[in-house]
CSV table of C-alpha atoms and ligand atoms in Angstrom, one decimal:
chain,number,residue,atom,x,y,z
A,238,MET,CA,8.2,52.7,-10.9
A,239,ALA,CA,6.5,55.9,-12.1
A,240,GLU,CA,7.7,58.6,-11.6
A,241,HIS,CA,6.1,60.3,-8.0
A,242,ALA,CA,3.5,63.4,-8.6
A,243,VAL,CA,1.8,65.3,-5.9
A,244,LEU,CA,-1.1,67.2,-6.6
A,245,PHE,CA,-1.4,70.4,-4.2
A,246,VAL,CA,-5.0,71.9,-4.4
A,247,ASP,CA,-5.9,74.9,-2.5
A,248,ASP,CA,-7.6,78.5,-3.9
A,249,GLU,CA,-5.0,80.7,-2.5
A,250,GLY,CA,-2.2,81.2,-4.7
A,251,ASN,CA,0.9,82.3,-2.7
A,252,ILE,CA,0.4,78.6,-0.6
A,253,LEU,CA,1.0,76.9,-4.3
A,254,LYS,CA,4.0,78.6,-4.8
A,255,ALA,CA,5.3,78.4,-1.8
A,256,VAL,CA,5.0,74.3,-1.4
A,257,GLN,CA,6.6,74.4,-5.3
A,258,ARG,CA,9.1,76.4,-3.9
A,259,LEU,CA,9.7,74.3,-0.9
A,260,LEU,CA,9.7,71.2,-2.8
A,261,ARG,CA,11.8,72.8,-6.0
A,262,ASN,CA,14.6,70.4,-4.9
A,263,GLU,CA,12.8,66.8,-3.9
A,264,PRO,CA,12.5,63.9,-6.5
A,265,TRP,CA,8.8,64.7,-7.2
A,266,LYS,CA,6.5,66.4,-9.3
A,267,VAL,CA,4.8,69.4,-7.9
A,268,LEU,CA,1.0,69.8,-9.6
A,269,THR,CA,-1.5,72.0,-8.8
A,270,ALA,CA,-4.8,73.4,-9.2
A,271,SER,CA,-6.5,75.9,-7.7
A,272,ARG,CA,-10.1,74.7,-7.4
A,273,GLY,CA,-11.7,70.8,-7.1
A,274,SER,CA,-12.4,70.9,-11.0
A,275,GLU,CA,-9.5,71.3,-12.1
A,276,ALA,CA,-7.8,69.1,-9.9
A,277,LEU,CA,-10.2,66.7,-11.1
A,278,GLU,CA,-9.2,67.6,-14.6
A,279,ILE,CA,-5.5,67.0,-14.3
A,280,LEU,CA,-5.6,63.5,-12.5
A,281,ASP,CA,-7.8,62.4,-15.4
A,282,GLN,CA,-4.8,62.9,-17.5
A,283,THR,CA,-1.5,63.0,-15.1
A,284,PRO,CA,-1.1,60.1,-12.6
A,285,ALA,CA,0.0,61.5,-9.4
A,286,GLN,CA,0.4,59.0,-5.9
A,287,VAL,CA,-0.8,61.9,-3.1
A,288,VAL,CA,-3.0,64.5,-3.2
A,289,VAL,CA,-3.0,67.2,-0.5
A,290,SER,CA,-6.0,69.5,-0.2
A,291,ASP,CA,-7.1,72.8,1.6
A,292,GLN,CA,-10.8,72.7,3.0
A,293,ARG,CA,-12.5,75.7,2.5
A,294,MET,CA,-12.6,76.5,-1.1
A,295,PRO,CA,-14.9,78.1,-3.7
A,296,GLU,CA,-17.4,76.1,-5.7
A,297,MET,CA,-15.8,72.1,-4.2
A,298,SER,CA,-14.8,71.6,-0.3
A,299,GLY,CA,-11.9,69.8,0.3
A,300,VAL,CA,-14.2,67.2,1.8
A,301,ASP,CA,-16.1,66.8,-1.0
A,302,LEU,CA,-13.0,66.6,-4.1
A,303,LEU,CA,-11.0,64.0,-1.8
A,304,GLN,CA,-14.2,61.4,-1.8
A,305,ALA,CA,-14.3,62.5,-5.3
A,306,ILE,CA,-10.7,61.4,-5.7
A,307,ARG,CA,-11.6,58.5,-3.4
A,308,GLU,CA,-14.3,56.9,-5.7
A,309,ARG,CA,-12.3,57.7,-8.6
A,310,ARG,CA,-8.8,56.6,-7.6
A,311,PRO,CA,-9.0,54.5,-4.2
A,312,SER,CA,-5.0,53.5,-4.1
A,313,MET,CA,-4.2,57.0,-4.1
A,314,VAL,CA,-2.8,58.5,-1.0
A,315,ARG,CA,-5.2,61.7,0.2
A,316,MET,CA,-3.9,63.9,2.9
A,317,MET,CA,-6.1,67.4,3.8
A,318,LEU,CA,-4.6,71.1,5.0
A,319,THR,CA,-6.3,72.4,7.7
A,320,GLY,CA,-6.6,75.3,10.4
A,321,TYR,CA,-5.9,74.3,14.0
A,322,THR,CA,-9.6,75.0,14.7
A,323,GLU,CA,-11.6,73.3,12.2
A,324,MET,CA,-12.2,70.1,14.1
A,325,ASN,CA,-15.6,69.5,12.5
A,326,VAL,CA,-13.9,69.1,9.3
A,327,ALA,CA,-11.2,66.9,10.3
A,328,VAL,CA,-13.6,64.3,11.6
A,329,GLU,CA,-15.9,64.2,8.3
A,330,ALA,CA,-12.8,64.4,6.1
A,331,ILE,CA,-11.8,61.3,7.7
A,332,ASN,CA,-15.3,59.5,7.6
A,333,ARG,CA,-15.8,60.9,4.2
A,334,GLY,CA,-12.5,60.7,2.2
A,335,GLU,CA,-10.4,58.1,4.5
A,336,ILE,CA,-7.7,60.4,4.3
A,337,TYR,CA,-4.4,59.2,5.3
A,338,ARG,CA,-3.1,62.1,7.1
A,339,LEU,CA,-4.2,66.0,8.2
A,340,ILE,CA,-1.5,68.5,8.4
A,341,THR,CA,-2.3,71.5,10.0
A,342,LYS,CA,-1.4,75.4,8.6
A,343,PRO,CA,0.8,76.7,9.0
A,344,TRP,CA,2.9,73.8,8.6
A,345,ASN,CA,6.3,73.6,9.3
A,346,ASP,CA,8.6,72.8,6.5
A,347,GLU,CA,10.9,69.6,7.1
A,348,GLU,CA,7.5,68.1,8.2
A,349,LEU,CA,5.1,68.1,5.5
A,350,LYS,CA,8.6,66.6,3.4
A,351,ALA,CA,9.0,63.6,6.0
A,352,THR,CA,4.7,63.4,5.4
A,353,LEU,CA,5.1,63.5,1.6
A,354,ARG,CA,8.0,60.8,1.8
A,355,GLN,CA,5.7,58.7,3.9
A,356,ALA,CA,2.9,59.1,1.9
A,357,PHE,CA,4.7,58.4,-1.7
A,358,ASP,CA,6.2,55.2,0.9
A,359,HIS,CA,3.1,53.8,2.0
A,360,PHE,CA,1.4,54.4,-2.0
A,361,ASP,CA,4.6,51.9,-2.9
A,362,LEU,CA,4.1,49.6,0.1
A,363,LYS,CA,0.0,49.3,-1.0
A,364,GLU,CA,1.1,48.9,-4.9
A,365,GLU,CA,3.8,46.1,-4.0
A,366,ILE,CA,1.3,44.5,-2.0
A,367,LYS,CA,-1.1,44.3,-4.5
A,368,ARG,CA,1.6,43.2,-7.0
A,369,LEU,CA,2.5,40.5,-5.0
A,370,ASN,CA,-1.7,39.9,-4.3
A,371,GLN,CA,-1.8,39.6,-8.3
A,372,ILE,CA,1.0,37.0,-8.6
A,373,THR,CA,0.0,34.7,-5.9
A,374,ARG,CA,-3.3,34.7,-7.7
A,375,GLU,CA,-2.2,33.8,-11.0
A,376,GLN,CA,0.3,30.7,-9.2
A,377,ASN,CA,-2.7,30.2,-7.7
A,378,LEU,CA,-4.6,29.4,-10.9
A,379,LYS,CA,-1.5,27.9,-12.6
A,380,LEU,CA,-1.5,25.7,-9.9
A,381,GLN,CA,-4.9,25.0,-10.4
A,382,ASP,CA,-4.8,24.2,-13.7
A,383,MET,CA,-1.1,21.9,-13.2
A,384,ASN,CA,-3.4,20.2,-10.5
A,385,ARG,CA,-6.0,19.6,-13.1
A,386,ASN,CA,-4.0,18.2,-15.4
A,387,LEU,CA,-2.4,15.9,-12.9
A,388,GLU,CA,-5.4,14.3,-12.5
A,389,GLN,CA,-6.4,14.0,-15.8
A,390,LYS,CA,-2.6,11.8,-16.1
A,391,VAL,CA,-3.5,9.9,-13.2
A,392,ARG,CA,-6.6,9.1,-14.7
A,393,GLU,CA,-4.9,8.3,-18.0
A,394,ARG,CA,-2.5,6.0,-16.1
A,395,THR,CA,-4.9,4.5,-14.1
A,396,LYS,CA,-7.1,3.4,-16.7
A,397,GLN,CA,-3.9,2.0,-19.1
A,398,LEU,CA,-2.6,0.0,-15.7
A,399,ALA,CA,-6.1,-0.8,-15.5
A,400,GLU,CA,-6.2,-2.2,-19.3
A,401,LYS,CA,-2.4,-3.9,-18.9
A,402,HIS,CA,-3.8,-5.9,-15.8
A,403,GLN,CA,-6.9,-7.2,-17.5
A,404,GLU,CA,-4.5,-8.2,-20.8
A,405,LEU,CA,-2.7,-10.3,-17.9
A,406,ARG,CA,-5.2,-11.3,-16.1
A,407,VAL,CA,-6.4,-13.0,-19.8
A,408,ALA,CA,-3.1,-14.4,-20.7
A,409,TYR,CA,-2.5,-15.8,-17.4
A,410,ILE,CA,-6.0,-17.9,-17.2
A,411,GLN,CA,-5.5,-18.6,-21.1
A,412,THR,CA,-2.1,-20.2,-20.0
A,413,ILE,CA,-3.4,-22.2,-17.2
A,414,ARG,CA,-6.1,-23.7,-19.7
A,415,ALA,CA,-3.7,-24.1,-22.5
A,416,LEU,CA,-1.7,-26.2,-19.6
A,417,ALA,CA,-4.9,-28.3,-18.3
A,418,GLU,CA,-5.6,-29.0,-22.4
A,419,ALA,CA,-2.1,-30.1,-22.6
A,420,VAL,CA,-3.0,-32.6,-19.6
A,421,ASP,CA,-6.5,-33.9,-21.2
A,422,ALA,CA,-4.9,-34.3,-24.6
A,423,LYS,CA,-2.7,-36.7,-23.1
A,424,ASP,CA,-6.4,-39.3,-23.4
A,425,PRO,CA,-8.6,-38.2,-26.1
A,426,HIS,CA,-11.6,-39.3,-24.1
A,427,THR,CA,-11.0,-36.7,-21.6
A,428,TYR,CA,-11.3,-34.1,-24.1
A,429,GLY,CA,-12.0,-31.1,-22.1
A,430,HIS,CA,-12.1,-32.6,-18.7
A,431,SER,CA,-10.3,-30.3,-16.6
A,432,GLU,CA,-11.7,-27.1,-17.9
A,433,ARG,CA,-15.3,-28.9,-16.8
A,434,VAL,CA,-14.2,-29.8,-13.7
A,435,GLY,CA,-13.1,-26.0,-13.4
A,436,VAL,CA,-16.5,-25.5,-14.3
A,437,TYR,CA,-19.0,-27.4,-12.3
A,438,ALA,CA,-16.2,-26.1,-9.4
A,439,SER,CA,-16.7,-22.5,-9.8
A,440,LYS,CA,-20.4,-22.9,-10.1
A,441,MET,CA,-20.4,-25.0,-6.6
A,442,ALA,CA,-17.7,-22.7,-4.8
A,443,ARG,CA,-20.3,-19.9,-5.2
A,444,GLU,CA,-23.1,-22.2,-4.3
A,445,LEU,CA,-21.2,-21.9,-1.5
A,446,GLY,CA,-21.5,-18.4,-1.0
A,447,LEU,CA,-17.2,-17.9,-1.2
A,448,PRO,CA,-15.8,-14.6,-2.1
A,449,LYS,CA,-14.7,-14.0,-5.6
A,450,GLU,CA,-10.9,-14.9,-4.7
A,451,LEU,CA,-11.7,-17.8,-3.5
A,452,ILE,CA,-13.9,-18.9,-6.1
A,453,GLU,CA,-11.4,-17.8,-8.9
A,454,ARG,CA,-8.5,-20.2,-7.3
A,455,VAL,CA,-11.4,-23.1,-7.2
A,456,TYR,CA,-11.5,-22.7,-11.0
A,457,ILE,CA,-8.0,-22.4,-11.3
A,458,ALA,CA,-7.3,-25.2,-8.9
A,459,GLY,CA,-10.1,-27.0,-11.3
A,460,LEU,CA,-8.0,-26.6,-14.4
A,461,LEU,CA,-5.3,-27.3,-13.1
A,462,HIS,CA,-6.2,-30.6,-10.7
A,463,ASP,CA,-4.3,-33.1,-12.7
A,464,VAL,CA,-1.6,-31.3,-14.0
A,465,GLY,CA,0.5,-34.2,-12.2
A,466,LYS,CA,-0.6,-36.2,-15.0
A,467,ILE,CA,1.8,-34.9,-17.4
A,468,GLY,CA,4.3,-36.8,-15.4
A,469,VAL,CA,2.1,-40.2,-15.7
A,470,ARG,CA,2.7,-42.7,-18.1
A,471,ASP,CA,0.2,-42.4,-21.2
A,472,GLU,CA,-0.1,-46.1,-21.8
A,473,VAL,CA,-0.8,-45.8,-18.0
A,474,ILE,CA,-3.6,-43.5,-18.2
A,475,THR,CA,-4.9,-44.0,-21.4
A,476,LYS,CA,-5.5,-47.8,-20.8
A,477,PRO,CA,-8.6,-49.1,-21.0
A,478,ASP,CA,-8.2,-52.4,-19.0
A,479,ARG,CA,-8.0,-52.4,-14.9
A,480,LEU,CA,-5.0,-51.1,-13.8
A,481,THR,CA,-2.4,-53.6,-11.9
A,482,ARG,CA,-1.2,-52.7,-8.5
A,483,GLU,CA,1.5,-51.0,-9.9
A,484,GLU,CA,-0.1,-48.8,-12.5
A,485,TYR,CA,-2.5,-48.1,-10.3
A,486,ALA,CA,0.2,-47.0,-7.4
A,487,GLU,CA,2.2,-44.6,-10.2
A,488,ILE,CA,-1.4,-42.8,-11.1
A,489,MET,CA,-2.2,-42.3,-7.6
A,490,GLU,CA,1.4,-39.8,-7.9
A,491,HIS,CA,-0.5,-37.8,-9.9
A,492,PRO,CA,-1.4,-34.7,-7.0
A,493,GLU,CA,2.1,-34.8,-5.7
A,494,ILE,CA,3.8,-34.6,-9.0
A,495,GLY,CA,1.2,-32.2,-9.7
A,496,ALA,CA,2.5,-29.8,-7.0
A,497,ARG,CA,6.2,-30.5,-8.0
A,498,ILE,CA,5.2,-29.0,-10.7
A,499,LEU,CA,3.8,-25.6,-9.6
A,500,GLN,CA,6.3,-25.6,-7.1
A,501,PRO,CA,8.6,-23.3,-8.6
A,502,VAL,CA,5.9,-20.7,-9.9
A,503,ALA,CA,5.5,-18.1,-7.3
A,504,PHE,CA,1.8,-16.8,-8.5
A,505,LEU,CA,0.5,-20.5,-8.6
A,506,SER,CA,1.7,-21.2,-5.3
A,507,ASP,CA,-2.1,-20.7,-3.5
A,508,LEU,CA,-3.5,-23.3,-5.8
A,509,ILE,CA,-0.2,-26.5,-4.9
A,510,ASP,CA,-2.4,-27.6,-1.7
A,511,CYS,CA,-5.4,-27.7,-3.3
A,512,VAL,CA,-3.9,-29.6,-6.3
A,513,ARG,CA,-1.9,-32.1,-3.3
A,514,HIS,CA,-5.1,-32.9,-1.9
A,515,HIS,CA,-7.8,-33.1,-4.6
A,516,HIS,CA,-8.7,-37.2,-4.1
A,517,GLU,CA,-8.1,-37.3,-0.1
A,518,TRP,CA,-11.0,-38.9,1.6
A,519,TYR,CA,-13.7,-36.8,3.7
A,520,ASP,CA,-13.4,-39.7,6.6
A,521,GLY,CA,-9.7,-39.9,6.3
A,522,SER,CA,-9.9,-43.3,5.6
A,523,GLU,CA,-7.2,-44.6,3.2
A,524,GLN,CA,-8.7,-44.9,0.3
A,525,GLY,CA,-7.7,-41.1,0.3
A,526,TYR,CA,-4.4,-39.9,-0.8
A,527,PRO,CA,-1.8,-38.7,-0.9
A,528,ALA,CA,-1.7,-37.7,3.1
A,529,ARG,CA,-4.9,-39.2,3.9
A,530,LEU,CA,-6.4,-36.3,5.7
A,531,ARG,CA,-9.5,-35.9,7.2
A,532,GLY,CA,-12.8,-33.3,6.7
A,533,ASP,CA,-11.6,-29.4,7.4
A,534,ARG,CA,-7.7,-30.4,7.2
A,535,ILE,CA,-8.7,-30.9,3.6
A,536,PRO,CA,-8.5,-27.5,1.2
A,537,LEU,CA,-12.2,-26.4,0.5
A,538,PRO,CA,-11.2,-26.5,-3.1
A,539,SER,CA,-9.9,-29.6,-2.8
A,540,ARG,CA,-13.1,-31.0,-1.5
A,541,ILE,CA,-15.0,-29.4,-3.6
A,542,ILE,CA,-12.7,-30.5,-7.3
A,543,LEU,CA,-13.1,-33.9,-6.0
A,544,VAL,CA,-17.3,-33.8,-6.6
A,545,ALA,CA,-16.4,-31.7,-9.8
A,546,ASP,CA,-14.1,-34.3,-10.7
A,547,THR,CA,-16.4,-37.5,-9.9
A,548,VAL,CA,-19.9,-35.6,-11.8
A,549,GLU,CA,-17.5,-34.9,-14.7
A,550,ALA,CA,-15.9,-38.5,-14.9
A,551,MET,CA,-19.5,-40.2,-14.2
A,552,SER,CA,-20.9,-38.4,-16.7
A,553,SER,CA,-18.6,-38.7,-20.1
A,554,ASP,CA,-18.2,-41.6,-22.2
A,555,ARG,CA,-15.7,-43.9,-21.8
A,556,PRO,CA,-13.9,-46.4,-24.0
A,557,TYR,CA,-15.6,-49.2,-22.0
A,558,ARG,CA,-19.3,-47.3,-21.3
A,559,LYS,CA,-21.2,-44.6,-22.3
A,560,GLY,CA,-21.7,-41.4,-19.7
A,561,LEU,CA,-23.5,-42.4,-16.4
A,562,PRO,CA,-27.4,-40.5,-16.6
A,563,LEU,CA,-27.6,-37.7,-13.8
A,564,ASP,CA,-29.6,-40.1,-11.8
A,565,ALA,CA,-26.5,-42.5,-11.7
A,566,VAL,CA,-24.2,-39.5,-10.3
A,567,MET,CA,-26.4,-37.9,-8.2
A,568,GLN,CA,-26.9,-41.4,-6.8
A,569,GLU,CA,-23.3,-41.8,-6.2
A,570,LEU,CA,-22.8,-38.7,-4.9
A,571,HIS,CA,-25.8,-39.4,-1.8
A,572,LYS,CA,-24.3,-43.0,-1.3
A,573,TYR,CA,-20.5,-41.0,-0.7
A,574,SER,CA,-21.5,-38.0,1.0
A,575,GLY,CA,-19.8,-37.7,4.4
A,576,SER,CA,-17.5,-40.8,3.3
A,577,GLN,CA,-15.7,-39.8,0.1
A,578,PHE,CA,-17.0,-36.8,0.3
A,579,ASP,CA,-17.6,-33.4,2.4
A,580,PRO,CA,-21.4,-33.7,2.4
A,581,ASN,CA,-21.7,-29.5,2.1
A,582,CYS,CA,-20.0,-30.0,-0.8
A,583,VAL,CA,-22.4,-32.9,-1.9
A,584,ASP,CA,-25.2,-30.6,-0.7
A,585,VAL,CA,-24.6,-27.8,-3.6
A,586,CYS,CA,-23.8,-30.1,-6.2
A,587,LEU,CA,-27.1,-31.6,-5.7
A,588,ARG,CA,-29.2,-28.5,-5.7
A,589,LEU,CA,-27.2,-27.4,-9.1
A,590,ILE,CA,-27.5,-29.9,-10.9
A,591,GLU,CA,-31.7,-29.8,-9.7
A,592,ARG,CA,-31.3,-26.8,-10.2
A,593,GLU,CA,-29.8,-26.8,-14.0
A,594,GLY,CA,-30.5,-30.7,-14.7
A,595,GLU,CA,-29.3,-31.9,-17.8
A,596,ALA,CA,-27.6,-27.7,-18.3
A,597,PHE,CA,-25.2,-28.5,-15.4
A,598,ILE,CA,-23.6,-31.1,-17.4
A,599,ARG,CA,-23.5,-30.2,-21.0
A,600,LYS,CA,-20.0,-30.6,-22.8
A,601,ASP,CA,-19.9,-27.5,-24.7
A,602,GLN,CA,-21.0,-24.9,-22.4
A,603,LYS,CA,-18.8,-21.6,-22.9
A,604,PHE,CA,-17.3,-20.2,-19.9
A,605,ASP,CA,-15.8,-16.9,-19.0
A,606,ILE,CA,-14.7,-16.8,-15.2
A,607,ASP,CA,-14.6,-12.4,-15.3
A,608,ALA,CA,-18.0,-12.4,-16.6
A,609,PHE,CA,-19.2,-15.1,-14.0
A,610,LEU,CA,-17.5,-13.5,-11.3
A,611,GLU,CA,-19.3,-10.2,-12.2
A,612,VAL,CA,-22.9,-11.7,-11.8
B,929,LIG,FE1,-7.2,-36.4,-10.0
């Protein structure tokens, strides 16, 4: 802390001498000036915390001097020496100079020392408050800076997480497609069947106005609907002739086998029932399997997939026949609407075929589920 100094201003030399004598043993530097202009010169060179000025002086009055000091050094503690009778001067001094105390002449020595001590304390306290305010401001700025950095970091991390999430999602879909291809590879005549069922089913799901999450589930379930065929003997699956009763029973197990394959995979648990019931008949009749569920008891993705599966199978070439024309496919859908098929699913499928024509069943169409969901 800077050395404490007080400046006394009085045109009477005796007063200045008396003050110097009085404060000789105090730990303060005592400066003196006999005129206002001299006082201002001293203050330009020597920092003092307290000024005590007489009022009546030639050239510049005490009130004018204290006002000038207030403008130049606002933190300085200003006091005025006045006679008892100069009340009007006291009021003016307070109003214009914002002075700390009035000291009346003649003064009491001990009171004057105590007042000066308080004045220095007052100055020190205000400086300390200023210093603390400054520290608070600086820390606030630092904090704002750190917050900005933190926000930036959070944004970067969020972006990285989103990218990782997207990578995982792509890997997830690729894995499922690989599994679907493994199923289709058992029979050279069904190459691409599962993928196309997934595509047709997704389009139908969107036409039904289903939410994106459900459309995606329909797509994945479409890819995996026949995953259970992995557990059925190849010669049964690829047999070009009519199946025997036993062979047909074996084929009929594929939905249950599919459900069992998906069972241990936690992130595919939503799909288990969709796969298990993709051969149920809408009317609950016994041609449906494995549970002979009926109507709304059959999961909606399964009802959609059954229609998509039929459209894909009928319109594709088989060793014993060419793919059927769209008219025949549409007739089949009409014929079994309400018995094998959910009429709503038939309606949306027919609407799509009418709208898209042959393009709906084109074999080489590229499909990206994420791009599809964005539209
Ligand atoms: Fe199937």
